[in-house]
C-alpha positions as a LaTeX table, in Angstrom:
\begin{tabular}{lrrr}
\hline
Residue & $x$ (\AA) & $y$ (\AA) & $z$ (\AA) \\
\hline
Ile1 & $-66.83$ & 8.69 & $-114.91$ \\
Arg2 & $-64.42$ & 8.25 & $-117.79$ \\
Arg3 & $-61.30$ & 7.90 & $-115.71$ \\
Leu4 & $-60.68$ & 6.90 & $-112.13$ \\
Ser5 & $-56.99$ & 6.84 & $-111.26$ \\
Leu6 & $-55.24$ & 4.79 & $-108.61$ \\
His7 & $-51.96$ & 6.61 & $-108.05$ \\
Asp8 & $-48.89$ & 5.69 & $-106.06$ \\
Ala9 & $-49.79$ & 4.22 & $-102.73$ \\
Leu10 & $-48.69$ & 6.97 & $-100.37$ \\
Pro11 & $-51.37$ & 8.34 & $-100.39$ \\
Ile12 & $-53.72$ & 6.68 & $-102.86$ \\
Cys13 & $-55.67$ & 9.22 & $-104.91$ \\
Val14 & $-58.80$ & 8.54 & $-106.92$ \\
Thr15 & $-59.13$ & 11.54 & $-109.23$ \\
Ser16 & $-60.17$ & 14.26 & $-106.78$ \\
Ile17 & $-60.75$ & 11.88 & $-103.88$ \\
Asp18 & $-57.88$ & 11.69 & $-101.40$ \\
Ile19 & $-57.60$ & 8.40 & $-99.52$ \\
Arg20 & $-54.97$ & 8.24 & $-96.80$ \\
Ala21 & $-54.47$ & 4.73 & $-95.50$ \\
Asn22 & $-52.17$ & 3.97 & $-92.58$ \\
Leu23 & $-49.30$ & 2.63 & $-94.64$ \\
Lys24 & $-46.36$ & 3.77 & $-92.49$ \\
Pro25 & $-45.34$ & 0.20 & $-91.55$ \\
Leu26 & $-45.41$ & $-0.72$ & $-95.22$ \\
Gln27 & $-43.45$ & 2.39 & $-96.10$ \\
Arg28 & $-40.68$ & 1.31 & $-93.73$ \\
Ala29 & $-40.70$ & $-2.14$ & $-95.26$ \\
Phe30 & $-40.19$ & $-0.62$ & $-98.68$ \\
Ile31 & $-36.86$ & 0.75 & $-97.49$ \\
Gly32 & $-35.60$ & $-2.81$ & $-96.99$ \\
Leu33 & $-36.45$ & $-3.84$ & $-100.51$ \\
Ser34 & $-34.11$ & $-3.39$ & $-103.40$ \\
Ala35 & $-34.89$ & $-0.56$ & $-105.78$ \\
Lys36 & $-35.89$ & $-3.14$ & $-108.37$ \\
Gln37 & $-38.59$ & $-4.69$ & $-106.18$ \\
Val38 & $-40.26$ & $-1.47$ & $-105.04$ \\
Pro39 & $-41.84$ & $-0.68$ & $-108.46$ \\
Phe40 & $-42.81$ & $-4.33$ & $-108.83$ \\
Ala41 & $-44.64$ & $-4.38$ & $-105.48$ \\
Thr42 & $-46.32$ & $-1.07$ & $-106.24$ \\
Ser43 & $-47.68$ & $-2.23$ & $-109.59$ \\
Leu44 & $-48.94$ & $-5.48$ & $-108.08$ \\
Ala45 & $-50.89$ & $-3.65$ & $-105.40$ \\
Leu46 & $-52.32$ & $-1.02$ & $-107.72$ \\
Asn47 & $-53.51$ & $-3.57$ & $-110.27$ \\
Ala48 & $-55.11$ & $-5.71$ & $-107.56$ \\
Leu49 & $-56.93$ & $-2.65$ & $-106.23$ \\
Ala50 & $-58.04$ & $-1.65$ & $-109.72$ \\
Lys51 & $-59.42$ & $-5.13$ & $-110.33$ \\
Gly52 & $-61.32$ & $-4.92$ & $-107.06$ \\
Val53 & $-62.78$ & $-1.53$ & $-108.00$ \\
Val54 & $-64.04$ & $-2.93$ & $-111.32$ \\
Ala55 & $-65.81$ & $-5.74$ & $-109.45$ \\
Gln56 & $-67.37$ & $-3.18$ & $-107.11$ \\
Glu57 & $-68.58$ & $-1.03$ & $-109.98$ \\
Lys58 & $-70.12$ & $-4.07$ & $-111.63$ \\
Asp59 & $-72.05$ & $-4.71$ & $-108.41$ \\
Glu60 & $-73.05$ & $-1.04$ & $-108.35$ \\
Val61 & $-74.51$ & $-1.41$ & $-111.86$ \\
Ser62 & $-76.58$ & $-4.39$ & $-110.68$ \\
Asp63 & $-77.75$ & $-2.50$ & $-107.59$ \\
Thr64 & $-78.68$ & 0.64 & $-109.53$ \\
Phe65 & $-80.37$ & $-0.62$ & $-112.68$ \\
Asp66 & $-83.09$ & $-3.20$ & $-113.24$ \\
Thr67 & $-81.89$ & $-6.13$ & $-115.39$ \\
Pro68 & $-78.82$ & $-4.34$ & $-116.82$ \\
Thr69 & $-77.47$ & $-5.75$ & $-120.06$ \\
Pro70 & $-74.10$ & $-7.55$ & $-120.17$ \\
Phe71 & $-72.85$ & $-4.56$ & $-122.19$ \\
Thr72 & $-73.56$ & $-2.25$ & $-119.24$ \\
Leu73 & $-72.36$ & $-4.73$ & $-116.62$ \\
Asn74 & $-69.02$ & $-4.92$ & $-118.39$ \\
Ala75 & $-68.71$ & $-1.17$ & $-118.82$ \\
Phe76 & $-65.38$ & $-0.77$ & $-117.02$ \\
Arg77 & $-61.84$ & $-1.47$ & $-118.13$ \\
Ile78 & $-58.42$ & $-1.25$ & $-116.51$ \\
Glu79 & $-55.25$ & 0.45 & $-117.69$ \\
Val80 & $-52.75$ & $-1.56$ & $-115.71$ \\
Ala81 & $-49.86$ & $-0.14$ & $-113.72$ \\
Thr82 & $-46.33$ & $-1.17$ & $-114.63$ \\
Lys83 & $-43.00$ & $-0.87$ & $-112.88$ \\
Ser84 & $-42.13$ & 2.17 & $-114.97$ \\
Arg85 & $-45.61$ & 3.73 & $-114.75$ \\
Pro86 & $-47.05$ & 3.20 & $-111.25$ \\
Ile87 & $-50.59$ & 4.31 & $-112.08$ \\
Ala88 & $-53.58$ & 2.00 & $-112.61$ \\
Arg89 & $-56.75$ & 3.45 & $-114.06$ \\
Val90 & $-60.32$ & 2.24 & $-114.00$ \\
Ala91 & $-62.31$ & 3.81 & $-116.80$ \\
Ala92 & $-65.73$ & 3.39 & $-118.34$ \\
Lys93 & $-65.54$ & 2.43 & $-121.99$ \\
Asp94 & $-66.46$ & 5.28 & $-124.31$ \\
Ile95 & $-69.99$ & 4.23 & $-125.31$ \\
Gln96 & $-71.03$ & 3.19 & $-121.81$ \\
Ala97 & $-69.43$ & 6.31 & $-120.31$ \\
Glu98 & $-71.64$ & 8.48 & $-122.48$ \\
Tyr99 & $-74.91$ & 7.10 & $-121.12$ \\
Leu100 & $-73.72$ & 6.33 & $-117.58$ \\
Glu101 & $-72.23$ & 9.77 & $-116.92$ \\
Pro102 & $-75.56$ & 11.54 & $-116.19$ \\
Tyr103 & $-76.32$ & 8.89 & $-113.57$ \\
Val104 & $-73.05$ & 9.79 & $-111.81$ \\
Val105 & $-72.99$ & 13.59 & $-112.08$ \\
Gly106 & $-76.67$ & 14.31 & $-112.79$ \\
Gly107 & $-78.37$ & 15.82 & $-115.81$ \\
Asn108 & $-80.43$ & 14.56 & $-118.70$ \\
Arg109 & $-80.26$ & 11.09 & $-120.14$ \\
Ser110 & $-77.87$ & 10.86 & $-123.06$ \\
Leu111 & $-79.36$ & 10.80 & $-126.54$ \\
Gly112 & $-76.14$ & 9.64 & $-128.17$ \\
Thr113 & $-76.66$ & 9.88 & $-131.92$ \\
Lys114 & $-80.46$ & 9.61 & $-131.63$ \\
Arg115 & $-82.77$ & 12.58 & $-132.24$ \\
Gly116 & $-84.92$ & 11.61 & $-129.27$ \\
Met117 & $-85.45$ & 8.99 & $-126.60$ \\
Leu118 & $-87.00$ & 5.78 & $-127.93$ \\
Ala119 & $-90.00$ & 4.97 & $-125.74$ \\
Pro120 & $-91.44$ & 1.54 & $-126.66$ \\
Arg121 & $-95.22$ & 1.33 & $-126.75$ \\
Glu122 & $-96.96$ & $-1.48$ & $-128.64$ \\
Ile123 & $-93.90$ & $-3.60$ & $-129.33$ \\
Thr124 & $-92.18$ & $-6.63$ & $-127.86$ \\
Leu125 & $-89.08$ & $-5.96$ & $-125.75$ \\
Asn126 & $-86.09$ & $-8.21$ & $-125.09$ \\
Gln127 & $-85.28$ & $-9.95$ & $-121.80$ \\
Tyr128 & $-83.71$ & $-6.77$ & $-120.43$ \\
Gly129 & $-86.80$ & $-4.67$ & $-121.07$ \\
Asn130 & $-85.21$ & $-2.86$ & $-124.01$ \\
Leu131 & $-85.68$ & $-2.69$ & $-127.73$ \\
Ala132 & $-83.70$ & $-5.43$ & $-129.43$ \\
Lys133 & $-80.59$ & $-4.22$ & $-131.23$ \\
Gly134 & $-81.43$ & $-3.21$ & $-134.78$ \\
Lys135 & $-85.18$ & $-3.28$ & $-134.09$ \\
Leu136 & $-85.79$ & 0.26 & $-135.28$ \\
Ala137 & $-83.90$ & $-0.36$ & $-138.52$ \\
Ser138 & $-85.83$ & $-3.57$ & $-139.16$ \\
Leu139 & $-89.17$ & $-1.83$ & $-138.60$ \\
Lys140 & $-88.37$ & 0.79 & $-141.24$ \\
Gly141 & $-88.43$ & $-1.83$ & $-143.95$ \\
Lys142 & $-91.71$ & $-3.45$ & $-142.97$ \\
Pro143 & $-94.89$ & $-2.90$ & $-145.02$ \\
Gly144 & $-97.39$ & $-0.65$ & $-143.30$ \\
Val145 & $-94.83$ & 0.89 & $-140.95$ \\
Phe146 & $-93.86$ & 4.56 & $-141.16$ \\
Ile147 & $-91.97$ & 7.11 & $-139.07$ \\
Gly148 & $-93.45$ & 10.52 & $-138.53$ \\
Lys149 & $-95.81$ & 12.77 & $-136.63$ \\
Val150 & $-99.48$ & 11.99 & $-136.14$ \\
Thr151 & $-102.11$ & 14.28 & $-134.65$ \\
Thr152 & $-104.35$ & 12.35 & $-132.27$ \\
Arg153 & $-108.07$ & 12.93 & $-131.79$ \\
Asn154 & $-107.41$ & 15.20 & $-128.85$ \\
Gly155 & $-105.08$ & 17.35 & $-130.94$ \\
Lys156 & $-101.78$ & 16.08 & $-129.52$ \\
Val157 & $-98.95$ & 15.64 & $-132.00$ \\
Val158 & $-97.04$ & 12.39 & $-131.42$ \\
Asn159 & $-93.80$ & 11.64 & $-133.22$ \\
Gly160 & $-92.76$ & 8.02 & $-133.53$ \\
Val161 & $-92.89$ & 4.74 & $-135.39$ \\
Trp162 & $-96.42$ & 3.84 & $-136.46$ \\
Gln163 & $-98.11$ & 0.73 & $-137.81$ \\
Arg164 & $-100.72$ & 1.53 & $-140.42$ \\
Pro165 & $-104.14$ & $-0.03$ & $-139.90$ \\
Thr166 & $-104.99$ & $-3.36$ & $-141.48$ \\
Ser167 & $-108.07$ & $-3.74$ & $-143.65$ \\
Ala168 & $-110.84$ & $-5.69$ & $-141.97$ \\
Ala169 & $-113.81$ & $-7.00$ & $-143.88$ \\
Arg170 & $-117.20$ & $-6.14$ & $-142.50$ \\
Arg171 & $-120.70$ & $-5.48$ & $-143.75$ \\
Val172 & $-122.13$ & $-2.02$ & $-143.67$ \\
Gly173 & $-125.90$ & $-2.37$ & $-143.85$ \\
Asn174 & $-126.64$ & $-4.60$ & $-146.82$ \\
Lys175 & $-123.38$ & $-3.75$ & $-148.55$ \\
Gly176 & $-119.98$ & $-5.30$ & $-148.26$ \\
Gly177 & $-117.20$ & $-2.90$ & $-147.45$ \\
Lys178 & $-113.83$ & $-2.30$ & $-145.86$ \\
Ala179 & $-113.12$ & $-0.62$ & $-142.55$ \\
Arg180 & $-109.77$ & 0.33 & $-141.07$ \\
Thr181 & $-108.61$ & $-0.12$ & $-137.53$ \\
Gly182 & $-106.71$ & 2.76 & $-135.90$ \\
Leu183 & $-102.99$ & 3.49 & $-136.21$ \\
Lys184 & $-100.81$ & 1.66 & $-133.69$ \\
Leu185 & $-97.95$ & 3.54 & $-132.04$ \\
Leu186 & $-95.01$ & 1.13 & $-131.83$ \\
Ile187 & $-92.25$ & 3.46 & $-130.59$ \\
Gln188 & $-92.62$ & 7.04 & $-129.45$ \\
Phe189 & $-89.87$ & 9.62 & $-129.83$ \\
Glu190 & $-89.58$ & 11.69 & $-126.68$ \\
Asp191 & $-87.41$ & 14.54 & $-125.46$ \\
Thr192 & $-84.66$ & 13.56 & $-123.06$ \\
Thr193 & $-85.44$ & 13.83 & $-119.35$ \\
Pro194 & $-83.35$ & 14.14 & $-116.16$ \\
Val195 & $-82.11$ & 10.82 & $-114.76$ \\
Arg196 & $-84.06$ & 9.55 & $-111.77$ \\
Lys197 & $-81.39$ & 7.21 & $-110.39$ \\
Arg198 & $-77.85$ & 7.84 & $-109.21$ \\
Phe199 & $-74.88$ & 5.59 & $-109.81$ \\
Asp200 & $-72.41$ & 5.98 & $-106.93$ \\
Phe201 & $-69.26$ & 5.39 & $-108.94$ \\
Phe202 & $-66.85$ & 7.34 & $-106.75$ \\
Gly203 & $-68.42$ & 6.39 & $-103.43$ \\
Arg204 & $-68.21$ & 2.69 & $-104.16$ \\
Ala205 & $-64.57$ & 2.98 & $-105.28$ \\
Thr206 & $-63.59$ & 5.11 & $-102.30$ \\
Ala207 & $-65.08$ & 2.69 & $-99.79$ \\
Tyr208 & $-63.33$ & $-0.26$ & $-101.41$ \\
Leu209 & $-59.95$ & 1.45 & $-101.50$ \\
Lys210 & $-60.15$ & 2.56 & $-97.88$ \\
Ala211 & $-61.02$ & $-0.97$ & $-96.80$ \\
Asn212 & $-58.45$ & $-2.82$ & $-98.92$ \\
Ala213 & $-55.45$ & $-0.59$ & $-99.68$ \\
Ala214 & $-53.30$ & $-1.68$ & $-96.73$ \\
Arg215 & $-54.11$ & $-5.36$ & $-97.27$ \\
Glu216 & $-53.23$ & $-5.28$ & $-100.97$ \\
Phe217 & $-49.95$ & $-3.47$ & $-100.37$ \\
Asp218 & $-49.06$ & $-5.89$ & $-97.61$ \\
Ala219 & $-49.71$ & $-8.83$ & $-99.96$ \\
Ala220 & $-47.67$ & $-7.14$ & $-102.68$ \\
Leu221 & $-44.76$ & $-6.61$ & $-100.33$ \\
Lys222 & $-44.78$ & $-10.26$ & $-99.28$ \\
Arg223 & $-44.74$ & $-11.36$ & $-102.89$ \\
Ala224 & $-41.93$ & $-8.91$ & $-103.66$ \\
Phe225 & $-39.88$ & $-10.23$ & $-100.74$ \\
Ala226 & $-40.48$ & $-13.82$ & $-101.86$ \\
Thr227 & $-39.25$ & $-13.14$ & $-105.39$ \\
Ala228 & $-36.37$ & $-10.84$ & $-104.47$ \\
Lys229 & $-32.96$ & $-12.04$ & $-105.62$ \\
\hline
\end{tabular}
């Protein structure tokens, strides 16, 4: 997930995936180009393919996850190919790679630096169905809110962020008194669990490269011919 490489065009390799396009006509055309134009054409094609893979992976994010955040949609970056280094790489940025990787290779959801998964309960979520950034930190400073373990009436121990009960005036018989409502669980801390969805990172990239490699190299050759001196 962290690095997907688009190597020299004959053949094109994506990490461990070997894609062999029918590029023999293009290979012959390379012979007619000057040595200076060959690296130029190669870098053009590789960067165009890398850009296309990023677009495909962005679509894959949308297809896999419900209302993904812009941060997740823009998870992928490109290390561009140059004339002296004919390799373009598509890679997930470090933070996104950490939590997307289990969806690609399987396993448990990433906890990152958290001690447990944050499972919202009685709390408002943002437009993406997630806790707003900094919400946990802001709750810590609120009166009546505490973080810890509470034993429920049925004996279950629940660890999380709790809202202490508010005092409510009521009469008890002929006397005035105070009663307390129950604790409210705002966020529960849970153990990590296996991912239920799969993100087809390599499959999406492979299909795109197979469908577009010859076209992109053909376009790169034409541009190289046009600019040849």
